[in-house]
PDB file of C-alpha atoms in Angstrom:
ATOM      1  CA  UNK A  21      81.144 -25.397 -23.544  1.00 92.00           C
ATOM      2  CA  UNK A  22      79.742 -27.085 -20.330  1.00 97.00           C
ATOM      3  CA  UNK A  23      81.773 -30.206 -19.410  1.00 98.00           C
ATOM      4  CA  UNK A  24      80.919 -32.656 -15.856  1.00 98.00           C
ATOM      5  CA  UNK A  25      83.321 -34.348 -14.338  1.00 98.00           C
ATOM      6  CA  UNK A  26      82.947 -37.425 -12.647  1.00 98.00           C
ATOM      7  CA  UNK A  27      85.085 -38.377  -9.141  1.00 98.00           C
ATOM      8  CA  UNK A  28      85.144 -40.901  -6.117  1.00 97.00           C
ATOM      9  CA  UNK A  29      86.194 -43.934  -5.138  1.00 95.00           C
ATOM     10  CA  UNK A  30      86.349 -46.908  -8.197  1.00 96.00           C
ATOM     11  CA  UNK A  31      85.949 -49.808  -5.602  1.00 97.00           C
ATOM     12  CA  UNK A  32      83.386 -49.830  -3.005  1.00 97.00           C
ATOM     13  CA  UNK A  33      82.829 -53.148  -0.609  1.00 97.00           C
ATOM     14  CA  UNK A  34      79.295 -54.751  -0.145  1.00 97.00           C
ATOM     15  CA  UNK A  35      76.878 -52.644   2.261  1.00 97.00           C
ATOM     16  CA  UNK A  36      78.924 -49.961   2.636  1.00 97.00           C
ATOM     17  CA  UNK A  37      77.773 -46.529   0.607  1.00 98.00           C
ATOM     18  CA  UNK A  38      79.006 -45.049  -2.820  1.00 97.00           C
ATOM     19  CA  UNK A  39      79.482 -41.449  -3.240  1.00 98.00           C
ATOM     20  CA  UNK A  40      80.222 -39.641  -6.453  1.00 98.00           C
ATOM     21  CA  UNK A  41      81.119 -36.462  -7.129  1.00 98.00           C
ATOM     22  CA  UNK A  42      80.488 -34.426 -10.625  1.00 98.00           C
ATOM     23  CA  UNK A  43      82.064 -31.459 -11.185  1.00 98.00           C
ATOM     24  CA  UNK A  44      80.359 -28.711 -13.718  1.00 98.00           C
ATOM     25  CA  UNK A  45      82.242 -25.976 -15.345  1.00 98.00           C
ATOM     26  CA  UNK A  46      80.907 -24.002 -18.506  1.00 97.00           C
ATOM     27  CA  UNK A  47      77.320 -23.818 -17.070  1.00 95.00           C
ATOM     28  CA  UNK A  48      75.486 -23.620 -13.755  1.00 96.00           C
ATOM     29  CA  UNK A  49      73.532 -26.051 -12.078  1.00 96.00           C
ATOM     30  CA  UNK A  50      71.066 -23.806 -11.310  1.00 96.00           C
ATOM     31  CA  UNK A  51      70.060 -23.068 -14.854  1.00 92.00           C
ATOM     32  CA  UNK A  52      66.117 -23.681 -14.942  1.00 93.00           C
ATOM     33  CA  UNK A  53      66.288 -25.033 -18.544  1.00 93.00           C
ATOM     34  CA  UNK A  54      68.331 -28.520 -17.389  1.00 96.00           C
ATOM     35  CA  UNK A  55      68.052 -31.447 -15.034  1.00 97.00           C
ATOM     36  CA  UNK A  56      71.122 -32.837 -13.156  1.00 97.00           C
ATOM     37  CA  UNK A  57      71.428 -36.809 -13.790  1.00 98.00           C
ATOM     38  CA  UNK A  58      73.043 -39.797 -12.705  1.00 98.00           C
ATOM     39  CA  UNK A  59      73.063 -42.688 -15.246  1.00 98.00           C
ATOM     40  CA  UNK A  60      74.652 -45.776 -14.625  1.00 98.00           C
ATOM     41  CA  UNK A  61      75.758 -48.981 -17.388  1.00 98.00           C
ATOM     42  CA  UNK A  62      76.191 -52.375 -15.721  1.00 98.00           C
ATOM     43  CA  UNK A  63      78.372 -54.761 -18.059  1.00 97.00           C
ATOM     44  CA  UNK A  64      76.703 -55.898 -20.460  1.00 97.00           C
ATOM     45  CA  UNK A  65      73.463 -54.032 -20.235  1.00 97.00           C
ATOM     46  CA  UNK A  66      72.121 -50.664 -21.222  1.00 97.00           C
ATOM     47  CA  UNK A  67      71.735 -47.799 -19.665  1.00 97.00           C
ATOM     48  CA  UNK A  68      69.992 -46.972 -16.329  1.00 97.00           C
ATOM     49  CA  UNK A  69      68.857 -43.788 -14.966  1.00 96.00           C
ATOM     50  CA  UNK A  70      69.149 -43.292 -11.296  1.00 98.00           C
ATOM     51  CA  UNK A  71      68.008 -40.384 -10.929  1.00 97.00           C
ATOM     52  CA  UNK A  72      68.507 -36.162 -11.463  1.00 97.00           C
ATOM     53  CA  UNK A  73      68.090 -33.070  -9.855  1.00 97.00           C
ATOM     54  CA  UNK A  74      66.680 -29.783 -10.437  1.00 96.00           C
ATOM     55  CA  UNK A  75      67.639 -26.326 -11.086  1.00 94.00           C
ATOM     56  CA  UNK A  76      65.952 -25.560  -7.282  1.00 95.00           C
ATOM     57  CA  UNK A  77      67.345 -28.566  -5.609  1.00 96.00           C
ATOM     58  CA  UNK A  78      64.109 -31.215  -5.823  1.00 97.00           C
ATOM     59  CA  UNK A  79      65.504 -34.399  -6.209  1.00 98.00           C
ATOM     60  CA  UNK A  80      63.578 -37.451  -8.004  1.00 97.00           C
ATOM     61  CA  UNK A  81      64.762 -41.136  -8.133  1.00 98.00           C
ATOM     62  CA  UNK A  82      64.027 -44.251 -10.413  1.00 97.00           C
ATOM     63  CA  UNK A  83      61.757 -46.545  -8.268  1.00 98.00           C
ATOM     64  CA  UNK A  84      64.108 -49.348  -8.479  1.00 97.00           C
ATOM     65  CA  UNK A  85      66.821 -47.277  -6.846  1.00 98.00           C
ATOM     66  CA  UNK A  86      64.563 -44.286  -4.669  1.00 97.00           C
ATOM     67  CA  UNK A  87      65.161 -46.463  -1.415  1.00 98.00           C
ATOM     68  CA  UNK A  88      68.733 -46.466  -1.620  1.00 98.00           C
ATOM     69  CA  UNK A  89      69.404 -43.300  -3.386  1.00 98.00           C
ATOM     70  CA  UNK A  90      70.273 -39.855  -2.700  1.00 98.00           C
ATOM     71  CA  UNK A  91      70.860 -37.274  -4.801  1.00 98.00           C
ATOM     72  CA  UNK A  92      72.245 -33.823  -3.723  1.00 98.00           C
ATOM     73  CA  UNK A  93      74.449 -30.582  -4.806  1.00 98.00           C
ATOM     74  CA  UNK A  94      76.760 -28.012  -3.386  1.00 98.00           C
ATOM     75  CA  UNK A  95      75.781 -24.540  -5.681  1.00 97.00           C
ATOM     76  CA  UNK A  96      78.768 -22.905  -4.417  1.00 97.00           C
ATOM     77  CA  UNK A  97      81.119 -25.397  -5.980  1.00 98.00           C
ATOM     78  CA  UNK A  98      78.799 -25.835  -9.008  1.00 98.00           C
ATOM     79  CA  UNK A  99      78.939 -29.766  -8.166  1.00 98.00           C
ATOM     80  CA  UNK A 100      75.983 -32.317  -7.473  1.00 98.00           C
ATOM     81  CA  UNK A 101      76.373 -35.702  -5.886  1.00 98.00           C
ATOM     82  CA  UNK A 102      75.427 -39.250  -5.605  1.00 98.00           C
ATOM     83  CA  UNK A 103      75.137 -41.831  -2.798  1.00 98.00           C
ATOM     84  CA  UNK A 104      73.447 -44.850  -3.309  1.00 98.00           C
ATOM     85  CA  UNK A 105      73.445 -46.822   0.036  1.00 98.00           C
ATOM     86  CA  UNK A 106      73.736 -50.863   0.796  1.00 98.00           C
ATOM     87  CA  UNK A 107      75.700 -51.716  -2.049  1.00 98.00           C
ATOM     88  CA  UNK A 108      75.671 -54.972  -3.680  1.00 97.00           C
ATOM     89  CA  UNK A 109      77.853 -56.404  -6.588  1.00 97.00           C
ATOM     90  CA  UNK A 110      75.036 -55.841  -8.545  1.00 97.00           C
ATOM     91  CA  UNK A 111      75.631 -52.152  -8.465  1.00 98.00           C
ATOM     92  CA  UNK A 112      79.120 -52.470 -10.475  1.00 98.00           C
ATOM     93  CA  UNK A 113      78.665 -50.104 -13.193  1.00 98.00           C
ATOM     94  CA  UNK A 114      80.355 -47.060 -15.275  1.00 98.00           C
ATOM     95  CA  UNK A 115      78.326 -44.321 -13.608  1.00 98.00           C
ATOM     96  CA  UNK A 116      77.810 -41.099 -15.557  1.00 98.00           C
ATOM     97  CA  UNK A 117      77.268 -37.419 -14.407  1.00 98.00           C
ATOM     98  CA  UNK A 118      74.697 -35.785 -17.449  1.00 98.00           C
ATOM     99  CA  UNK A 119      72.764 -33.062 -18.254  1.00 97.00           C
ATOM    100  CA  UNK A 120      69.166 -33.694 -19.296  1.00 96.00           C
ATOM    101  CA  UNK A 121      67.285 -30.953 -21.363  1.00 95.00           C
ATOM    102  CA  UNK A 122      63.754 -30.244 -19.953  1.00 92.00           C
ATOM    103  CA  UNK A 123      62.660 -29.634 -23.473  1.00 91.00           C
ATOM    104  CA  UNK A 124      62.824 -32.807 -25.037  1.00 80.00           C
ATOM    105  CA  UNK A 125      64.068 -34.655 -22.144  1.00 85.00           C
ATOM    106  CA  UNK A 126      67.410 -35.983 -23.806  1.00 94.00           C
ATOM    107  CA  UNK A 127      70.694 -35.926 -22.449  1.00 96.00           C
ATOM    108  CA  UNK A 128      73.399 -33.016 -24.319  1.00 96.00           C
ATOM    109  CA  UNK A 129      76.257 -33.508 -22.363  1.00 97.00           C
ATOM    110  CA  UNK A 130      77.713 -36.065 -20.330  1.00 98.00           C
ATOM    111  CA  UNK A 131      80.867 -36.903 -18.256  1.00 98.00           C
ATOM    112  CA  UNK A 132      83.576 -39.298 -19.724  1.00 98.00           C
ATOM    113  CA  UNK A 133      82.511 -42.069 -16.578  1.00 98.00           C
ATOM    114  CA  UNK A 134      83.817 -43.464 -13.857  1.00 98.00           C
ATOM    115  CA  UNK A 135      84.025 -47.117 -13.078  1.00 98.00           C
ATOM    116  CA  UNK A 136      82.495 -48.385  -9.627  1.00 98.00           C
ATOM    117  CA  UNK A 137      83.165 -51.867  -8.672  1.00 98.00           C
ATOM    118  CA  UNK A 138      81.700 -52.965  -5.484  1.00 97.00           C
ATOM    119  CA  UNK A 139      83.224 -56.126  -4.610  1.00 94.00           C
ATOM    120  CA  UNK A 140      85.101 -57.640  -1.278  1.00 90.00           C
TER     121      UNK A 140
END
């Protein structure tokens, strides 16, 4: 049973930089068969993807967030993380941890959320 994990801060102030943590356990991150995601849900609105990483470490970004993003992970701890620089209250979302199947490209299991609110 693989389950992620989401953690970090819930409030985050205006040009500063968010950093989330998600936690694997049941199935390694290194697995060639899955990509690593971040997906985020504004209020109101649907679903964004920010962007995922590989079973080798190659990172790749949604344009609307590539300039601000960073996407990383720690093998050793079986974790993979998020920043997303120069934060606006625009960027208050639930953010999500998932894995995406390369066959198929849909997402099998995600993290219960966290809630990020970047406000002063």
């Amino acid at each position: 049973q693989v389950q992620l994990q989401e953690s970090g801060p819930g409030l985050v102030k205006p040009s500063q930089t968010l950093s989330l943590t998600c936690t694997v356990s049941g199935g390694s991150i290194t697995t060639a068969s899955y990509y690593w995601s971040w997906v985020r849900q504004p209020p109101g609105k649907g679903l964004e993807c920010i962007g995922y990483i590989t079973n080798s470490g190659s990172a790749f970004y949604s344009p609307s967030l590539k300039s601000r993003a960073s996407i990383s992970r720690d093998t050793s701890k079986n974790q993979f993380t998020l920043q997303l620089s120069s934060v606006t209250p625009e960027d208050t979302a639930m953010y999500y941890c998932a894995r995406e199947t390369v066959s198929g490209s849909y997402f099998d299991y995600w993290g219960q959320g966290t809630q990020v609110t970047a406000s002063s």
